[in-house]
CSV table of C-alpha atoms in Angstrom, one decimal:
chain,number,residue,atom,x,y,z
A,142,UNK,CA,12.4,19.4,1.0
A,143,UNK,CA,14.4,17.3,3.4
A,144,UNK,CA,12.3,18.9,6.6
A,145,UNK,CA,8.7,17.7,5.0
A,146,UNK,CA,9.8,14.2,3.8
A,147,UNK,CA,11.9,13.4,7.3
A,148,UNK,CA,8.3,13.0,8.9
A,149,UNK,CA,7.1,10.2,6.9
A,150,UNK,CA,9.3,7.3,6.9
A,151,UNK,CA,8.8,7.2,10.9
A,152,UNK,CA,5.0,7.3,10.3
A,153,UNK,CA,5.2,4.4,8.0
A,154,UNK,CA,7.3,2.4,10.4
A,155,UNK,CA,5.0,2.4,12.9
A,156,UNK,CA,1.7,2.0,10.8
A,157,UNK,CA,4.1,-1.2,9.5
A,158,UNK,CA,3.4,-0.2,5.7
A,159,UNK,CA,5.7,0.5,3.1
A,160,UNK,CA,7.2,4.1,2.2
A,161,UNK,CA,5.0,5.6,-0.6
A,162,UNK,CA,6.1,8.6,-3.2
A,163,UNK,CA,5.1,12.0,-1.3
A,164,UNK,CA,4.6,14.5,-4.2
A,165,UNK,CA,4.4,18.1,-3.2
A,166,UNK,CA,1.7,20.5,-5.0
A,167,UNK,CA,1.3,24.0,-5.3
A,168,UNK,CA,-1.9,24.9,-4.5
A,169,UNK,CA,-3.8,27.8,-2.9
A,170,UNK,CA,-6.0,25.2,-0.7
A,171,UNK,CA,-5.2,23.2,2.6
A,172,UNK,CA,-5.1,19.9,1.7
A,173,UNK,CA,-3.5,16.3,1.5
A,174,UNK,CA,-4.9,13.2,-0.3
A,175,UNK,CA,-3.6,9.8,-1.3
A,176,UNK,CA,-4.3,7.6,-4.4
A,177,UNK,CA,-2.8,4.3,-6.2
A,178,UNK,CA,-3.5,0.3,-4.8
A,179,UNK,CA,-0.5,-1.4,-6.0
A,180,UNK,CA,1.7,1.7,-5.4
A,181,UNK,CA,0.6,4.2,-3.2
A,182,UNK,CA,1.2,7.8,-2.8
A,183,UNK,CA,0.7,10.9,-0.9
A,184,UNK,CA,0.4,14.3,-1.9
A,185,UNK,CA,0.3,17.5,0.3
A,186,UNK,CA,-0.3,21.3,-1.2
A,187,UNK,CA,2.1,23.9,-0.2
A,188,UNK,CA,-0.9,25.9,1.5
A,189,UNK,CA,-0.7,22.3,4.2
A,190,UNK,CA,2.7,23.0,4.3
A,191,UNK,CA,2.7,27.1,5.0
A,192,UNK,CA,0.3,26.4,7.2
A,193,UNK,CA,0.7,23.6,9.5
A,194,UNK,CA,3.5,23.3,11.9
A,195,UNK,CA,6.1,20.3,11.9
A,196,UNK,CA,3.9,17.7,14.4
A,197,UNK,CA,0.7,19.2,12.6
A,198,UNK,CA,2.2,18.2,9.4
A,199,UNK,CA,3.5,14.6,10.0
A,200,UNK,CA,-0.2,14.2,11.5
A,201,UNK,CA,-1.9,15.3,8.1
A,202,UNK,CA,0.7,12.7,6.8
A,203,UNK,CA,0.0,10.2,9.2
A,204,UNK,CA,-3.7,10.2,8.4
A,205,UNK,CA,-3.0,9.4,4.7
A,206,UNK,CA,-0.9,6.8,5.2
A,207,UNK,CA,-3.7,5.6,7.7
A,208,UNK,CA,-5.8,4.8,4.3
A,209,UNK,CA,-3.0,3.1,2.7
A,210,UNK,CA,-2.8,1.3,5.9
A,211,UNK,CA,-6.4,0.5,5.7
A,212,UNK,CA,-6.2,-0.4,1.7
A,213,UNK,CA,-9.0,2.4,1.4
A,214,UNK,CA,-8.1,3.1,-2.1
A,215,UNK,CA,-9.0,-0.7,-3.6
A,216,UNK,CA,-11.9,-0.4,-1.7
A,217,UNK,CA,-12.8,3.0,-2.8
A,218,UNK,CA,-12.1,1.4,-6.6
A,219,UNK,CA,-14.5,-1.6,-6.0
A,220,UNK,CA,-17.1,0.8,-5.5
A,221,UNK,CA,-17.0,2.5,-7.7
A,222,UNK,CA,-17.0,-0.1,-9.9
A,223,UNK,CA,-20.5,-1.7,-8.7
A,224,UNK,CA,-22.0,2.0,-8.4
A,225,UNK,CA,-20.8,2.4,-12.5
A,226,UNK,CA,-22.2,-1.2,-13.1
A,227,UNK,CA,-25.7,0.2,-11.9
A,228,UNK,CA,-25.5,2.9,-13.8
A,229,UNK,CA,-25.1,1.0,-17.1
A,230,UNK,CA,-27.4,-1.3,-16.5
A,231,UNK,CA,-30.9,-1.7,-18.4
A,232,UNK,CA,-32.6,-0.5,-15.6
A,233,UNK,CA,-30.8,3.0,-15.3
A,234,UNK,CA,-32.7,4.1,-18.7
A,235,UNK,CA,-35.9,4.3,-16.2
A,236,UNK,CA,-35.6,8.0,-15.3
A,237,UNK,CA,-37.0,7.3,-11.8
A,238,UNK,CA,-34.6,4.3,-11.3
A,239,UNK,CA,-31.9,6.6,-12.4
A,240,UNK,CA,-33.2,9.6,-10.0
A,241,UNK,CA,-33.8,7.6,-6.8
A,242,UNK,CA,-31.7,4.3,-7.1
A,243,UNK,CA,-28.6,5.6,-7.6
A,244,UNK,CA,-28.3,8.1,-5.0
A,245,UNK,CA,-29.2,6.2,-2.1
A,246,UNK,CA,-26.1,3.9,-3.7
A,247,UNK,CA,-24.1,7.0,-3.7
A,248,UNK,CA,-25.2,7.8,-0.2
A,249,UNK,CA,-24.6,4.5,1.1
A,250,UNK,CA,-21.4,4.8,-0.3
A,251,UNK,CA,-20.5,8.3,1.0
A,252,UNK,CA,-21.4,6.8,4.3
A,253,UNK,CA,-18.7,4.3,3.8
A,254,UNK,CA,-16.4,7.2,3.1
A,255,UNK,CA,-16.7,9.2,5.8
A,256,UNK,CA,-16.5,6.2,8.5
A,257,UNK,CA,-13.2,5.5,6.3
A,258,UNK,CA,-12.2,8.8,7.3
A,259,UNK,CA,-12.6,8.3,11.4
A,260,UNK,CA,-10.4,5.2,10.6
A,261,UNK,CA,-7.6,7.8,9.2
A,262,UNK,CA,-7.8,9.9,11.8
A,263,UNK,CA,-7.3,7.2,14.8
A,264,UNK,CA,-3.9,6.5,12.6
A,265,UNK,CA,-3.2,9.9,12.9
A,266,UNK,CA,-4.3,10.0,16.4
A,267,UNK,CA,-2.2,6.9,17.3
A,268,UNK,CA,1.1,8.4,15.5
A,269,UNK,CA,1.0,11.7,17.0
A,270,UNK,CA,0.9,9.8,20.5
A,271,UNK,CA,-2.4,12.0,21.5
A,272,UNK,CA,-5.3,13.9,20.2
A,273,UNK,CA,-3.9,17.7,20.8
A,274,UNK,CA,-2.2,17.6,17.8
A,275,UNK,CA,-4.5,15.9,15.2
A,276,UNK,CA,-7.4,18.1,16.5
A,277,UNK,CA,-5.8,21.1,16.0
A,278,UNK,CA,-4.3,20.2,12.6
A,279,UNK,CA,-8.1,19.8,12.0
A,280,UNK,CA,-9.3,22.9,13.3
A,281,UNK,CA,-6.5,24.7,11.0
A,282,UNK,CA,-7.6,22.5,8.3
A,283,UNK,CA,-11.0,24.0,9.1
A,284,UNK,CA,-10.4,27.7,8.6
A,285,UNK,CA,-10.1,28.0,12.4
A,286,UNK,CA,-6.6,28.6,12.6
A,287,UNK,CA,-4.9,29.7,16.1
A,288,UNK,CA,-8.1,31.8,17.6
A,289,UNK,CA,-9.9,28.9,19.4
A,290,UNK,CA,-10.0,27.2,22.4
A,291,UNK,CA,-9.3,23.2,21.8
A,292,UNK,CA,-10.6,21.9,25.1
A,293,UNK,CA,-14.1,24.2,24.9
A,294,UNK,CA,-14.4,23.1,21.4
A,295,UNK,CA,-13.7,19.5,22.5
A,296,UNK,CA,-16.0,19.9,25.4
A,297,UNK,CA,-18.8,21.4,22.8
A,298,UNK,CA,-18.1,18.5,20.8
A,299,UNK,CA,-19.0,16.3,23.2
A,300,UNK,CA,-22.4,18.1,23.9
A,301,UNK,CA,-23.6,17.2,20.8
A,302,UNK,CA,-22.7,13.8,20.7
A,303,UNK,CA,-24.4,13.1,24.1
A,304,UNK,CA,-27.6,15.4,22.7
A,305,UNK,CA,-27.8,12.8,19.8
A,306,UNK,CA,-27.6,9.7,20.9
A,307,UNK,CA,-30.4,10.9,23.8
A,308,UNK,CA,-32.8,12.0,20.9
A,309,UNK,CA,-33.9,10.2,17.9
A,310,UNK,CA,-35.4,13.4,15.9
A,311,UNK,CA,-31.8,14.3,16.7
A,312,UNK,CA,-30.0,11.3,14.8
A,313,UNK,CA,-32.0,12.4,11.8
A,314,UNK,CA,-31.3,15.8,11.2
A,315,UNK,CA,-27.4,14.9,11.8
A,316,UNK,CA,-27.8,12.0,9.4
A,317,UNK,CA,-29.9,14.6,6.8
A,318,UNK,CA,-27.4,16.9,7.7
A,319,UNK,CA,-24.3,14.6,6.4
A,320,UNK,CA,-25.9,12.3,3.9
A,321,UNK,CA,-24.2,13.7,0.6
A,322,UNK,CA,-20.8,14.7,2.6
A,323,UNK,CA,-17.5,13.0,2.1
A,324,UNK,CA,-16.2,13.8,5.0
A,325,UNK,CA,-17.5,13.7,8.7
A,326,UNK,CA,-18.1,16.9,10.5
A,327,UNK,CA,-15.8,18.6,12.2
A,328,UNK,CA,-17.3,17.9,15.7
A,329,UNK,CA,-17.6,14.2,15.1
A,330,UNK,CA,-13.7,14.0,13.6
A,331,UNK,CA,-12.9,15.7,16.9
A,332,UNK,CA,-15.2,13.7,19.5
A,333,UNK,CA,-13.9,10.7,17.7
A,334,UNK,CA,-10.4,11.3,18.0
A,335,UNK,CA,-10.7,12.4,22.0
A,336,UNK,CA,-12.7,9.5,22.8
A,337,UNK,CA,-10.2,7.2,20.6
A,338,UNK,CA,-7.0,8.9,22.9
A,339,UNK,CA,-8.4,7.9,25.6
A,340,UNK,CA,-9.5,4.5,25.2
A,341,UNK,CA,-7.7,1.5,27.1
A,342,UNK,CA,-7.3,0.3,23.4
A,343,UNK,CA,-5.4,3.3,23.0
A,344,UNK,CA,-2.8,3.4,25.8
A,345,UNK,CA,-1.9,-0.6,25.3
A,346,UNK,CA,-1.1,0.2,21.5
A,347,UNK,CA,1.2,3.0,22.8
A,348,UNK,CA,2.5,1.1,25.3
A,349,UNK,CA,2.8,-2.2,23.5
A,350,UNK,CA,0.3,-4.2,25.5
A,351,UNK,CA,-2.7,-4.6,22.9
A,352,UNK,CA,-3.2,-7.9,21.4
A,353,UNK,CA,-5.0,-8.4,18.3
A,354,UNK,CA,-8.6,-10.2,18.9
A,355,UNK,CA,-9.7,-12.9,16.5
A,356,UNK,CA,-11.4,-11.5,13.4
A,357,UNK,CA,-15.2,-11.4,14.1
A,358,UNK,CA,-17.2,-12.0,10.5
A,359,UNK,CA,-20.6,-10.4,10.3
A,360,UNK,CA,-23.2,-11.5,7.7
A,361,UNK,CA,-23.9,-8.0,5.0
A,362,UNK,CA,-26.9,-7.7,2.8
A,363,UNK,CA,-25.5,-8.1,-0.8
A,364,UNK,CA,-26.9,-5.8,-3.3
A,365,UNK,CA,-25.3,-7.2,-6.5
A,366,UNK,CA,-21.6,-8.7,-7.3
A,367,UNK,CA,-19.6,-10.6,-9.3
A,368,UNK,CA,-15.6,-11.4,-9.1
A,369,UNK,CA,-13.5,-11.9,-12.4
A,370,UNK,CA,-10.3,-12.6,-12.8
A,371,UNK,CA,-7.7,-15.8,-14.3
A,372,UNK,CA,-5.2,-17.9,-13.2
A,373,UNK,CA,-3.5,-18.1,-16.3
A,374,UNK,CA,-2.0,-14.7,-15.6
A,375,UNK,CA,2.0,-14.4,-15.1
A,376,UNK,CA,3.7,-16.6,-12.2
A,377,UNK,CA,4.9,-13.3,-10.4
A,378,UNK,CA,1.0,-12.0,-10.3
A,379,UNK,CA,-0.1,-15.6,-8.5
A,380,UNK,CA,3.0,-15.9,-6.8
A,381,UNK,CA,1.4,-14.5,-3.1
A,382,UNK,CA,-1.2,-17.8,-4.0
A,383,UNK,CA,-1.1,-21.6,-1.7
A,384,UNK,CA,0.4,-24.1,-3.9
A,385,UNK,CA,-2.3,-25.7,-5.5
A,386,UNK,CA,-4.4,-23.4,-5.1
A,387,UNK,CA,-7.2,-22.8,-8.1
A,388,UNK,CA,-8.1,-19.5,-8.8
A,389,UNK,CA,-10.9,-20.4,-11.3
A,390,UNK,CA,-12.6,-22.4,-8.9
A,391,UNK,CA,-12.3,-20.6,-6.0
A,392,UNK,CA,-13.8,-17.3,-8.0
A,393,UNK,CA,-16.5,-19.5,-9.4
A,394,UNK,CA,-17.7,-21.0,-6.1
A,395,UNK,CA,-17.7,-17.3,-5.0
A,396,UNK,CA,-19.6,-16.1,-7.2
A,397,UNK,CA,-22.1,-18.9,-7.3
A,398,UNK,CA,-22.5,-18.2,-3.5
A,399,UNK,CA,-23.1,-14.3,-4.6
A,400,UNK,CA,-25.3,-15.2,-6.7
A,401,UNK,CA,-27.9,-15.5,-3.9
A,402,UNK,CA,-28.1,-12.4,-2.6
A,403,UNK,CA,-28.2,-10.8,-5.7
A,404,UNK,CA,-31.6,-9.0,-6.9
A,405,UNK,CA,-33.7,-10.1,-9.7
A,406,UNK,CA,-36.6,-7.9,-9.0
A,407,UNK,CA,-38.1,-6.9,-12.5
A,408,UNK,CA,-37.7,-3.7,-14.0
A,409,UNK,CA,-42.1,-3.2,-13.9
A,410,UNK,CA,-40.9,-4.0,-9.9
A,411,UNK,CA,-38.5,-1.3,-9.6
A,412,UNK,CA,-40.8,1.3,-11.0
A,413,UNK,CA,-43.7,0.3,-9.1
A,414,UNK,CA,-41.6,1.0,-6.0
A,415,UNK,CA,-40.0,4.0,-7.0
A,416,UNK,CA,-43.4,5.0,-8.0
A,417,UNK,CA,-45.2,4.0,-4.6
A,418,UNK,CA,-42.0,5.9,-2.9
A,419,UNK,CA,-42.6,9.2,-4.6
A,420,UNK,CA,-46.3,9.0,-3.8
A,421,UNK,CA,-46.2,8.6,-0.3
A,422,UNK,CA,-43.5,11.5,0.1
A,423,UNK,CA,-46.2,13.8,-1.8
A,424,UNK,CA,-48.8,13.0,0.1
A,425,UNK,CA,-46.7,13.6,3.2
A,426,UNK,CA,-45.2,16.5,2.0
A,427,UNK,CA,-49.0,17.9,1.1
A,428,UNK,CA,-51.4,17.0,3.6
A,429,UNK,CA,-48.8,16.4,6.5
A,430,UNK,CA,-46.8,18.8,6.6
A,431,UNK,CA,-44.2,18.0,7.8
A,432,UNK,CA,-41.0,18.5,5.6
A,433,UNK,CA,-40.9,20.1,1.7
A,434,UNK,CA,-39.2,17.7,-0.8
A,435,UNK,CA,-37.3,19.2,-3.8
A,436,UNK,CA,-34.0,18.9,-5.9
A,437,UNK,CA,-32.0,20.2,-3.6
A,438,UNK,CA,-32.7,18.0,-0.7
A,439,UNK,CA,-35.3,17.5,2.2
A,440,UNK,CA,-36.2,20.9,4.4
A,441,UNK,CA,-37.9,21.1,7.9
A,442,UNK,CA,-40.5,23.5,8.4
A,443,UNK,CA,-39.6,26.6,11.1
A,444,UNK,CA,-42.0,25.0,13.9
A,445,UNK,CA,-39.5,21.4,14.0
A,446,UNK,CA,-36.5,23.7,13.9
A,447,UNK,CA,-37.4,25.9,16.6
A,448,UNK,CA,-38.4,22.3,18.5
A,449,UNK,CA,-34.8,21.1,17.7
A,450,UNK,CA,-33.6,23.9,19.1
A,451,UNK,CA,-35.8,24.1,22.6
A,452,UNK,CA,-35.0,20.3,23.1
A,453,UNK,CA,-31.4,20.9,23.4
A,454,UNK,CA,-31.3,23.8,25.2
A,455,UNK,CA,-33.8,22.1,27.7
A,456,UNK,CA,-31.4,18.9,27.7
A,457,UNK,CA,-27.7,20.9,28.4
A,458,UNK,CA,-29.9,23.4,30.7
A,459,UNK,CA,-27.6,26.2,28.8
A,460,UNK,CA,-27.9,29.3,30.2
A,461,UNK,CA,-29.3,32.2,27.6
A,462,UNK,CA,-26.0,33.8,27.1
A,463,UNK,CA,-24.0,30.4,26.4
A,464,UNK,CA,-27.4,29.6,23.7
């Protein structure tokens, strides 16, 4: 498929990465993923392909090649591996611990994931030259198709984003709203992307302008960590190392500095918490009112809905037709 393939190896040239494997899948579903760390690769289904256009396309590609760019995958496998290592821990056997602990590490890192995402989609953004022909792969992508207006939807977009950074109640449904997605919304991918096109950042990449500012470190909270690895592996897998350079000692002053911002809180700790957690949110949930906690997530009673709703039509003074 000489027409499909053509589109990548100028994508890669301008993300500066290498060319990865581009496998082609039939499948009924729109859709394009990447996988592998030391040898990545890009798949699209033959639904993407059907129904996506030429420029659409190579933007769908562009975006995965963004996460290679971005080494998303070895980050997405280091997580995974610290969120398995809590799992099989003593502490997991607490059925509490194992209820409440773990999701709020899965939610943290779903959060990860979908700002991962926005990072993909400036790449594709950035390739494509503008943000017409990302958002509209998107909007496809979306079940949308052809029968919608890019610049109202763009203009709707930016409504929201305005409405909830002005209100705080607001920030908290959308953040209720997305907590166990992948994957920003649709309205967020697409504000993101016009704001990103239209950045000064933007235009001096394009036009070759933009220098590269000085890596700014910022201090993270540490849950738990711990590096392993040898030096007494083959010559070619320490080749990319300083001569000199110990690996032994380098991992083991890391991981003595780790070391202090790793918890130690005792399991009778941990349930006492969890316990003190759940009690509050009954109480609330009983005598307050104001939400209803079960399985399936956190709901908002009709009276905070209808408020939501009243607020934002108040804010963007919409008329009752455009509501």
């Amino acid at each position: 498929m000489p027409e499909v393939y053509k589109v990548l190896p100028p994508i890669c040239k301008k993300l500066e990465i290498d060319i990865p494997d581009l496998y082609y899948k039939k499948c009924k579903e729109i859709n394009a993923y990447t996988g592998g760390t030391t040898t990545p690769y890009v798949v699209i289904t033959s639904k993407l392909v059907e129904e996506l256009n030429t420029e659409q396309l190579a933007s769908v590609i562009a975006h995965e090649c963004g996460h290679i760019a971005c080494r998303h995958n070895l980050y997405h496998s280091m997580a995974a591996y610290l969120v398995n290592g809590i799992n099989n821990s003593p502490i997991a056997h607490f059925p509490a611990i194992r209820k409440y602990l773990s999701p709020n590490l899965v939610k943290a890192l779903l959060f990860w994931d979908r700002c991962s995402e926005l990072s993909a989609d400036r790449a594709a953004t950035l390739c494509a030259g503008n943000d017409e022909i990302f958002v509209d792969s998107l909007l496809k992508i979306y079940g949308y198709g052809d029968n919608i207006n890019r610049e109202e939807f763009i203009k709707q977009a930016i409504d929201l984003r305005d409405f909830v950074d002005e209100s705080k109640s607001a920030k908290a449904f959308q953040q209720m709203l997305e907590q166990w997605d992948s994957h920003p919304r649709l309205a967020t991918r697409v504000y993101e992307c016009h704001i990103w096109a239209k950045s000064e950042d933007f235009k001096k990449i394009i036009d070759g302008t933009y220098v590269i500012p000085k890596e700014v470190i910022e201090e993270k909270e540490i849950v738990a960590a711990e590096l392993t690895a040898s030096a007494t592996d083959t010559k070619s897998e320490t080749a990319f190392l300083p001569e000199g350079f110990n690996l032994d000692a380098e991992l083991a002053r890391v991981n003595k500095e780790l070391e202090r911002y790793t918890n130690h809180a005792e399991k009778i700790e941990y349930g006492f918490a969890v316990f003190s957690g759940i009690y509050a949110g009954i109480i609330d949930s009983l005598f307050v009112g104001q939400c209803t906690v079960t399985p399936e997530g956190i709901g908002l009673n009709h009276e905070q809905v209808n408020n939501f709703i009243q607020k934002y039509t108040e804010s963007k003074k919409l008329r009752k037709d455009r509501l």
